[in-house]
Short mmCIF file of C-alpha atoms and ligand atoms in Angstrom, two decimals:
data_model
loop_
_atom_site.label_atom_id
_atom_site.label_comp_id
_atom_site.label_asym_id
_atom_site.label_seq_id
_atom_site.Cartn_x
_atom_site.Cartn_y
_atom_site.Cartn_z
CA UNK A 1 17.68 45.81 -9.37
CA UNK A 2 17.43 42.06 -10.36
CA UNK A 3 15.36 43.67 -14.00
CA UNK A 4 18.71 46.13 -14.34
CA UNK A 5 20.64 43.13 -14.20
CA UNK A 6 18.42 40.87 -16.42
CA UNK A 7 19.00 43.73 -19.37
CA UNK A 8 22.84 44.30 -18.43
CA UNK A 9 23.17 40.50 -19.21
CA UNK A 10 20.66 40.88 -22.07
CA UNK A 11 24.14 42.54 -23.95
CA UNK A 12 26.30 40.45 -23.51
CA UNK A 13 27.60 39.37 -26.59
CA UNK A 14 29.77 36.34 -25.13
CA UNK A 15 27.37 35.16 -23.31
CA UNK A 16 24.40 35.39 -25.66
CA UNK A 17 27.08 33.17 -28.45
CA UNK A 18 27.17 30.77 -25.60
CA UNK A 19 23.55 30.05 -24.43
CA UNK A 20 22.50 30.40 -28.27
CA UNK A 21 24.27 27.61 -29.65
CA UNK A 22 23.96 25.57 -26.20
CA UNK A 23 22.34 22.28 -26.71
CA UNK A 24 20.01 22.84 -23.50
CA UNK A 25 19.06 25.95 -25.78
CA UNK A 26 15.44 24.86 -26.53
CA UNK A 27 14.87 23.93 -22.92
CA UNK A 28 16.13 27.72 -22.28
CA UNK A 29 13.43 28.93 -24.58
CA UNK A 30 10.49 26.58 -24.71
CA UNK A 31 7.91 28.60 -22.50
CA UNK A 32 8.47 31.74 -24.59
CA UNK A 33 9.71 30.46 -28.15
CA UNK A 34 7.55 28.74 -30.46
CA UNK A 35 10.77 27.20 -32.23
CA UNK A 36 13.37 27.30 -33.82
CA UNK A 37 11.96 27.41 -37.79
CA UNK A 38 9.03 28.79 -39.44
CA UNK A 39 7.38 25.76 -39.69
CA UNK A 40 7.52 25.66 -35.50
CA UNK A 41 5.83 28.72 -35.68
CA UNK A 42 3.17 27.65 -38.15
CA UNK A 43 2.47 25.16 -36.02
CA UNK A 44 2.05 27.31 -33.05
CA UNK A 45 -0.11 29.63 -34.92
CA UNK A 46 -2.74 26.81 -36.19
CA UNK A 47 -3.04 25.71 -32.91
CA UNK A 48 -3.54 29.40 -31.73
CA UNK A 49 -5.96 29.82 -34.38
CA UNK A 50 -8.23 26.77 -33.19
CA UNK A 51 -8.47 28.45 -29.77
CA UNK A 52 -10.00 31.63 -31.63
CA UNK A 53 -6.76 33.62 -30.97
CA UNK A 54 -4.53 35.84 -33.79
CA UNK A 55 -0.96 36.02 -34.17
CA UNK A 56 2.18 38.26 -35.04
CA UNK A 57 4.97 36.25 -36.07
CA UNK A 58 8.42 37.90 -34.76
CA UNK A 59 11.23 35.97 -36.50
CA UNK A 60 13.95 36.99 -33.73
CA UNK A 61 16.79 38.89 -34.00
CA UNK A 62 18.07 42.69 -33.81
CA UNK A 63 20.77 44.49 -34.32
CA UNK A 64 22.20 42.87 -37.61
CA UNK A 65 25.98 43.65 -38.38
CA UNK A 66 25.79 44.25 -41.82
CA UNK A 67 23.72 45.09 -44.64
CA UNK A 68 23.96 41.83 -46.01
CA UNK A 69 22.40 40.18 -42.94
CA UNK A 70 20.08 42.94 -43.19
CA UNK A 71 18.68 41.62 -46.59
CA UNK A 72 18.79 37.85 -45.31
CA UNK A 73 16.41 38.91 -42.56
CA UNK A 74 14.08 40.53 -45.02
CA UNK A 75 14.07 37.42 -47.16
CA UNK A 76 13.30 35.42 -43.59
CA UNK A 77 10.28 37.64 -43.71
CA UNK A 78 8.76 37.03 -47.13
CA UNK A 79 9.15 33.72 -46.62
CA UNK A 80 7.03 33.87 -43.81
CA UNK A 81 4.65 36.22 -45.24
CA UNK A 82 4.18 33.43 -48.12
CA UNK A 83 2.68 31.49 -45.28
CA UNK A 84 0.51 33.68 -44.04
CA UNK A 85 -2.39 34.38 -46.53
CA UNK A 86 -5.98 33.80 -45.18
CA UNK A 87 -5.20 33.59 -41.80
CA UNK A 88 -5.43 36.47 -39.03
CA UNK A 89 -2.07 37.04 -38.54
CA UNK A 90 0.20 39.99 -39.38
CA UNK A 91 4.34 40.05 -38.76
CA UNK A 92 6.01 41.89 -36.18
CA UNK A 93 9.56 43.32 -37.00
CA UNK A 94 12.37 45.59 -35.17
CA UNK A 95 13.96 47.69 -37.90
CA UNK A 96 17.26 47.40 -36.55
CA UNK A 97 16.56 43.73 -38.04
CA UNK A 98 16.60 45.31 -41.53
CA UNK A 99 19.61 47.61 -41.34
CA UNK A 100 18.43 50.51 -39.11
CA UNK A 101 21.92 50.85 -38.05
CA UNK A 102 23.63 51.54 -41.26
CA UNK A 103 21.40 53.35 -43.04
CA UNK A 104 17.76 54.73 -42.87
CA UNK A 105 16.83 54.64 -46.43
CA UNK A 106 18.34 51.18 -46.91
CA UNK A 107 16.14 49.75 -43.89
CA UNK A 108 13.00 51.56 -45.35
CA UNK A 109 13.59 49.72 -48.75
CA UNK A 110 13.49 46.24 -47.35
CA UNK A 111 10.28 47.35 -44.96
CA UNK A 112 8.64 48.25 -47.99
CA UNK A 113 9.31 45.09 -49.80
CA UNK A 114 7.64 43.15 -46.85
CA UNK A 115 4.75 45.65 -47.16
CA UNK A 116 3.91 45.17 -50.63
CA UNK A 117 3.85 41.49 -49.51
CA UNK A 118 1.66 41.63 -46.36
CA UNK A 119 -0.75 44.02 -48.71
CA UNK A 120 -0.50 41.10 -51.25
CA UNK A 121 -1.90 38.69 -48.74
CA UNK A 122 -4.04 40.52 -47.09
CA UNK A 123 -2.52 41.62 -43.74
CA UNK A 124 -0.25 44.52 -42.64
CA UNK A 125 3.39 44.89 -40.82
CA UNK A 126 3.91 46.05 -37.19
CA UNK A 127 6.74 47.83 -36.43
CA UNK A 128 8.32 46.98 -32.68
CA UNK A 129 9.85 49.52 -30.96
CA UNK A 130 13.36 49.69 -29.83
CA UNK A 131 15.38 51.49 -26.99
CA UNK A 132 15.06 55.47 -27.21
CA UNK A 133 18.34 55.47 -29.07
CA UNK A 134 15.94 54.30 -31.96
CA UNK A 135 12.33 56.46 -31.22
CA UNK A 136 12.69 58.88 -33.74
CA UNK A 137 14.23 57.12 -36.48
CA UNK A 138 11.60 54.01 -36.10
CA UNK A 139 9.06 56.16 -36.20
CA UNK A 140 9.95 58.06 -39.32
CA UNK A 141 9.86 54.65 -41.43
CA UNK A 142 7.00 53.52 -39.80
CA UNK A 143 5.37 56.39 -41.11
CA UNK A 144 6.65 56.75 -44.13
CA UNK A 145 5.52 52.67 -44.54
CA UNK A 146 1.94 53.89 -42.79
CA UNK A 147 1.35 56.58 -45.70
CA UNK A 148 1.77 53.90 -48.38
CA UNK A 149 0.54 51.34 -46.80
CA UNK A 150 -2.43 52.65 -44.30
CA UNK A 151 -3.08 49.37 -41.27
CA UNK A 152 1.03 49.34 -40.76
CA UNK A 153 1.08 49.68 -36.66
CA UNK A 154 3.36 51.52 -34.64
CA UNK A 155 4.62 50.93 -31.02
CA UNK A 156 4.02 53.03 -28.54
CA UNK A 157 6.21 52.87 -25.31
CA UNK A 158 4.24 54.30 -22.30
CA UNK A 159 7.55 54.45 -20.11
CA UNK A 160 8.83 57.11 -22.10
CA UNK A 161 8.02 61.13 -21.09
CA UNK A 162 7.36 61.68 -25.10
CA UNK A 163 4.83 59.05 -25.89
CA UNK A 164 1.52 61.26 -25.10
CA UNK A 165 2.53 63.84 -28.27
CA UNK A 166 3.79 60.93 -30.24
CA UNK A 167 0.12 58.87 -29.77
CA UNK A 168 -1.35 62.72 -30.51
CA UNK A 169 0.36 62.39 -33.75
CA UNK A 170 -0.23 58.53 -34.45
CA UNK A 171 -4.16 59.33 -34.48
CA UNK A 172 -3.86 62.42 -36.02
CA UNK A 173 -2.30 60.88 -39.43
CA UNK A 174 -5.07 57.79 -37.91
CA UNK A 175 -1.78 55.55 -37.90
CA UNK A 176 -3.09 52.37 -35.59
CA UNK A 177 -0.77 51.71 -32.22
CA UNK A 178 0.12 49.72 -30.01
CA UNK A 179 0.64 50.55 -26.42
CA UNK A 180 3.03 48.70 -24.32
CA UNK A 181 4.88 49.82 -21.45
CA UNK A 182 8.43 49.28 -22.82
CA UNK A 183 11.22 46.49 -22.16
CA UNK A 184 14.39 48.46 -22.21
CA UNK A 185 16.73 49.79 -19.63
CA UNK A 186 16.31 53.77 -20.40
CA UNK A 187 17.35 56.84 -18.47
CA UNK A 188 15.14 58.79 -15.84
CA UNK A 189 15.65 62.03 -18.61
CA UNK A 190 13.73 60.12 -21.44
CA UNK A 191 11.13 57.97 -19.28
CA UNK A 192 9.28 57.24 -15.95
CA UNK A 193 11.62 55.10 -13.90
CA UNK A 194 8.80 54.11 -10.99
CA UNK A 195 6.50 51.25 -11.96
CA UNK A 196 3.49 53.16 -10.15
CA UNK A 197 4.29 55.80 -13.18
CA UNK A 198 4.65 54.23 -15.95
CA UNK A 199 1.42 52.01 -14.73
CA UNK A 200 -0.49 55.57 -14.86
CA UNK A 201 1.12 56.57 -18.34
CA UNK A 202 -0.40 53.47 -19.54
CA UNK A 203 -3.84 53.91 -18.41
CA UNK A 204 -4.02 57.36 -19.54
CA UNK A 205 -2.32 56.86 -23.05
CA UNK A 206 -4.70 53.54 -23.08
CA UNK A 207 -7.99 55.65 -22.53
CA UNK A 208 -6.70 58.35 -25.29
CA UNK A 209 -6.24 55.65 -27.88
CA UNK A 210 -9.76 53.69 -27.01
CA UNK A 211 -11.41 56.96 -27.59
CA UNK A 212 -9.16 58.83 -30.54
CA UNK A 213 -6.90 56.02 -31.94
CA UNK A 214 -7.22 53.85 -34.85
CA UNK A 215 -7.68 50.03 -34.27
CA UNK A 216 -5.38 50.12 -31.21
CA UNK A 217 -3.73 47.14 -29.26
CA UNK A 218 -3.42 46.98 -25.79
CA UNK A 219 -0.66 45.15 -25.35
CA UNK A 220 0.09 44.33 -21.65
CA UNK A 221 -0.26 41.09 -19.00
CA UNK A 222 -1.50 43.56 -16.21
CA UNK A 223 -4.29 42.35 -15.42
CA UNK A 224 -5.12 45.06 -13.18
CA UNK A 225 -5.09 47.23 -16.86
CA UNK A 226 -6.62 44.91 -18.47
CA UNK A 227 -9.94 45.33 -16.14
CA UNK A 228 -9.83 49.19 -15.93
CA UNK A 229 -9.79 48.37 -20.13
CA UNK A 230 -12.59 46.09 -19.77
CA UNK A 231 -14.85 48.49 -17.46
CA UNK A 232 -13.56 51.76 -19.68
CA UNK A 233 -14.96 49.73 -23.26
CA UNK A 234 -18.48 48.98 -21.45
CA UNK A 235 -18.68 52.56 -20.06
CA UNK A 236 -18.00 54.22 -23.38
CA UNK A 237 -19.65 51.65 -25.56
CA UNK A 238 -16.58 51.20 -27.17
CA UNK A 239 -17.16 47.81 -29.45
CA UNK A 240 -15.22 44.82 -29.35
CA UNK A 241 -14.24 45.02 -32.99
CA UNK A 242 -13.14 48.15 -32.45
CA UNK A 243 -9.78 47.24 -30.93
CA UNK A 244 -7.66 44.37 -29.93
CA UNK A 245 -5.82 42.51 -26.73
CA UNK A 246 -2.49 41.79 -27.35
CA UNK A 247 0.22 39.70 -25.36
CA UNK A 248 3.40 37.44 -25.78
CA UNK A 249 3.44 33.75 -26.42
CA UNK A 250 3.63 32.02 -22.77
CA UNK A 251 2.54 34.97 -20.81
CA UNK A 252 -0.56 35.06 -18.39
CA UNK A 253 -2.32 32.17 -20.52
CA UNK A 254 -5.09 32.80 -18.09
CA UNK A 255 -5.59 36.26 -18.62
CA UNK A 256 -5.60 35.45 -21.89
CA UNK A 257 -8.10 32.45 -22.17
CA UNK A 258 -10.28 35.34 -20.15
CA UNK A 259 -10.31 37.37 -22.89
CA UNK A 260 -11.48 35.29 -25.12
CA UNK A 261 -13.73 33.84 -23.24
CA UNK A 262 -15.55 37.36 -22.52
CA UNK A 263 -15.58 37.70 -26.48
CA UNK A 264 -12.65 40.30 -26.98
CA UNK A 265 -10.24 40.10 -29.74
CA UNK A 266 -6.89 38.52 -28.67
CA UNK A 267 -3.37 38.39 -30.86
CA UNK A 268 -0.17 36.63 -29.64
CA UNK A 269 3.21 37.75 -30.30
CA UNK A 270 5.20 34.54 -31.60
CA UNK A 271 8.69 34.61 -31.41
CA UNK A 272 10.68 31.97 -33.53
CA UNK A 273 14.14 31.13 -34.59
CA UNK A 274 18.07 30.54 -33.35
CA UNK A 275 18.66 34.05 -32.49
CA UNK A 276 16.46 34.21 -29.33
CA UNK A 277 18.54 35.27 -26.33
CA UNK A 278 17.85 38.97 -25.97
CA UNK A 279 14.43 38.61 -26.27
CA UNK A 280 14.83 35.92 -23.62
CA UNK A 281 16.26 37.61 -21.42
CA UNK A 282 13.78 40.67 -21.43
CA UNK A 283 11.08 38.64 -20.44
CA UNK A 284 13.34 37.27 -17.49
CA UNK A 285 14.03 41.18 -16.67
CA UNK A 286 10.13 41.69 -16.82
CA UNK A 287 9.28 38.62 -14.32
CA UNK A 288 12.66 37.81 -12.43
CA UNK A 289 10.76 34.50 -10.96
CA UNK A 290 10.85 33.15 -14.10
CA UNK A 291 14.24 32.32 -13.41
CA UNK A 292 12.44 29.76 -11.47
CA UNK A 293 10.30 28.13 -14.35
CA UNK A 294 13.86 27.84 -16.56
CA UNK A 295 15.68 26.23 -13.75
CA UNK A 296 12.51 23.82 -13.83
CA UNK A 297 13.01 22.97 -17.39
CA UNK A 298 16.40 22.48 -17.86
CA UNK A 299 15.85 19.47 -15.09
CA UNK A 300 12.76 18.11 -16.73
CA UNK A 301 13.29 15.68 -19.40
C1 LIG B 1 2.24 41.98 -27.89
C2 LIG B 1 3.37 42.70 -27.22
C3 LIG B 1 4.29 43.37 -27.99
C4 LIG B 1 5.33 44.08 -27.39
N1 LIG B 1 6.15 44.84 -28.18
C5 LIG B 1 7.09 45.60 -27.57
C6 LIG B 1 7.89 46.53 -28.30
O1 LIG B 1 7.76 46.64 -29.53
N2 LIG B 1 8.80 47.27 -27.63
C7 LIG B 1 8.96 47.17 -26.27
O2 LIG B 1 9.77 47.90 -25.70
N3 LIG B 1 8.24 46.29 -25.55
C8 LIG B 1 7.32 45.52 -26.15
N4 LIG B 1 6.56 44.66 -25.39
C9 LIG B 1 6.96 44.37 -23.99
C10 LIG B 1 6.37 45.36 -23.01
O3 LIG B 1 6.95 46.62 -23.20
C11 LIG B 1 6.60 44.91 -21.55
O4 LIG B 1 7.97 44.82 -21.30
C12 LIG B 1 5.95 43.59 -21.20
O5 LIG B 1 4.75 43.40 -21.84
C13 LIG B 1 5.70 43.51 -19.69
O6 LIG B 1 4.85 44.55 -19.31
P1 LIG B 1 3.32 44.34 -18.86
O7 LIG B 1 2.51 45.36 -19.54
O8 LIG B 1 2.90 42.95 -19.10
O9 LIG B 1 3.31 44.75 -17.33
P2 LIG B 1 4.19 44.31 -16.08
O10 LIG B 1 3.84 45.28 -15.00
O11 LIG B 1 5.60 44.12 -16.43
O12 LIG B 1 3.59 42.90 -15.73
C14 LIG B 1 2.26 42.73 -15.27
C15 LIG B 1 2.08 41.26 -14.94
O13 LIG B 1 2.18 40.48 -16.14
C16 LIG B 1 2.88 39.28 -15.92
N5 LIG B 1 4.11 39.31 -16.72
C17 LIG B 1 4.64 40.37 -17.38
N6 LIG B 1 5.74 40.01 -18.06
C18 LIG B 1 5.92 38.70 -17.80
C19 LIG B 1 6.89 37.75 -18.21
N7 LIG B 1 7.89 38.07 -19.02
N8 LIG B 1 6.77 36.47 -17.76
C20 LIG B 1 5.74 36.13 -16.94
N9 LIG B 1 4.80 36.98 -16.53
C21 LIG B 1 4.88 38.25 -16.95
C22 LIG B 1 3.13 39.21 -14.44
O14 LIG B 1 2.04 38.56 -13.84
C23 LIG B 1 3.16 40.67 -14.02
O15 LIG B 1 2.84 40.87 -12.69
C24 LIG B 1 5.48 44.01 -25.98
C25 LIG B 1 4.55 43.34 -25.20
C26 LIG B 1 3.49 42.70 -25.80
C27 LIG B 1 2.48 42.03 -24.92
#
């Protein structure tokens, strides 16, 4: 109920203007947000680094209104990517960022651009996934991107009823994925509405990759998934190098320190910039009580 809520609010234009441009806005966003500029998220990533963990930088926003936005947002990217050579660290991106909306071909131009730029440096581009209004579309440029430019990862939502034939066809074309459970409010026809389902999706699609996939990520804070990951690599003598741990900046930091500490690869998704309120408030539809840790911070000085 409250998480239906959470992602009704998430779209509220109005409101999201409002909290955006608010002055208590990096008190809103400080657990989850490494800042508002590039440089914040440098920062963040250095620091990360130290501690033996990887990064994917997300430079928020979604949805842009207009073509022209579309190509600012690719420029945001480069610049970032300029940043990022010689360190383990890739960039996440929504395509509805780069113009997904308007036109298909004019979104896979600017993707490419920032793919000749992560090959350039050294790392590779992974492509979030969207609500199912956006499945088949996202996947089309991410694998159109993937057959130039073989590393690019695709998103995998394990709420959805399709996701088992599209993770057959990610490791047939040996396309690298990663599996999350999926952050959008989305129909009983196109996915699994009960937690207790999608939990099972998960594990199954989780085991399919560890054993088929290419270089997947497990990207999730449950830590009951996380063991069953940990006892399913030991059983099948799956290597550490062989895959990686993801999870978002200012989630479960002590899951996370656990994986590290046991020796398996960890990356952090690193949000940054102004436009951060529906990412926001997905991660208050994920964990309601956090409602509780923002009401903290806007009180503490
Ligand atoms: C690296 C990464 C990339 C992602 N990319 C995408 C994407 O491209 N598309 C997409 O739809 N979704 C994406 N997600 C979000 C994902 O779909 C889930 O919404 C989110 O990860 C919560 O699911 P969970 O697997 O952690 O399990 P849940 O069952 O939701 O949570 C398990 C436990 O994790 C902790 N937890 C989870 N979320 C939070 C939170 N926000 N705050 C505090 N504690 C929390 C709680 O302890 C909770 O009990 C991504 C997630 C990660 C980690």
């Amino acid at each position: 109920m409250m998480r239906h809520f959470f992602l009704f609010l998430s779209k509220q234009k109005g409101l999201r203007r409002w909290m955006e441009t608010s002055p208590l806005s990096h008190k809103f966003t400080r657990r989850f947000v490494a800042g508002e500029t590039l440089d914040d998220a440098l920062a963040v990533c250095a620091r990360l680094e130290r501690e033996k963990i990887w990064t994917t930088l997300d430079h928020l926003g979604e949805n842009v209104t207009s073509l022209d936005e579309a190509s600012q947002s690719r420029d945001d990217y480069l610049a970032a990517l300029a940043e990022l050579g010689g360190h383990p660290a890739t960039v996440s991106l929504k395509l509805t960022q780069f113009g997904l909306d308007f036109s298909t071909d004019g979104c896979y131009e600017n993707v490419r651009q920032l793919a000749l730029k992560a090959r350039e440096i050294g790392t590779h581009l992974e492509i979030d996934m969207e609500s199912s209004a956006y499945t088949d579309r996202t996947l089309d440029v991410a694998t159109r991107i993937a057959g130039e430019f073989p590393g690019t990862r695709a998103v995998i939502q394990a709420y959805l009823r399709r996701s088992a034939a599209d993770i057959e066809r990610m490791n047939q074309i040996k396309m690298p994925v990663r599996l999350c459970k999926g952050a959008y409010d989305e129909p009983a026809s196109v996915a699994f509405a009960e937690k207790r389902e999608v939990d099972q999706s998960y594990v199954e699609l989780m085991k399919t990759l560890l054993d088929r996939g290419t270089y997947p990520a497990i990207a999730t804070h449950d830590e009951r998934i996380v063991g069953e990951a940990f006892r399913y690599v030991r059983e099948r003598k799956i290597a550490p190098e062989q895959f990686e741990f993801q999870m978002l900046y200012g989630v479960r930091r002590d899951l996370q320190q656990r994986i590290v500490d046991l020796g398996y690869r960890l990356r952090l998704y690193v949000p940054y910039g102004t436009a951060w309120y529906p990412y926001f408030m997905r991660r208050l539809a994920e964990r309601p009580a956090n409602v509780v840790f923002l009401v903290r911070n806007l009180f503490r000085k």
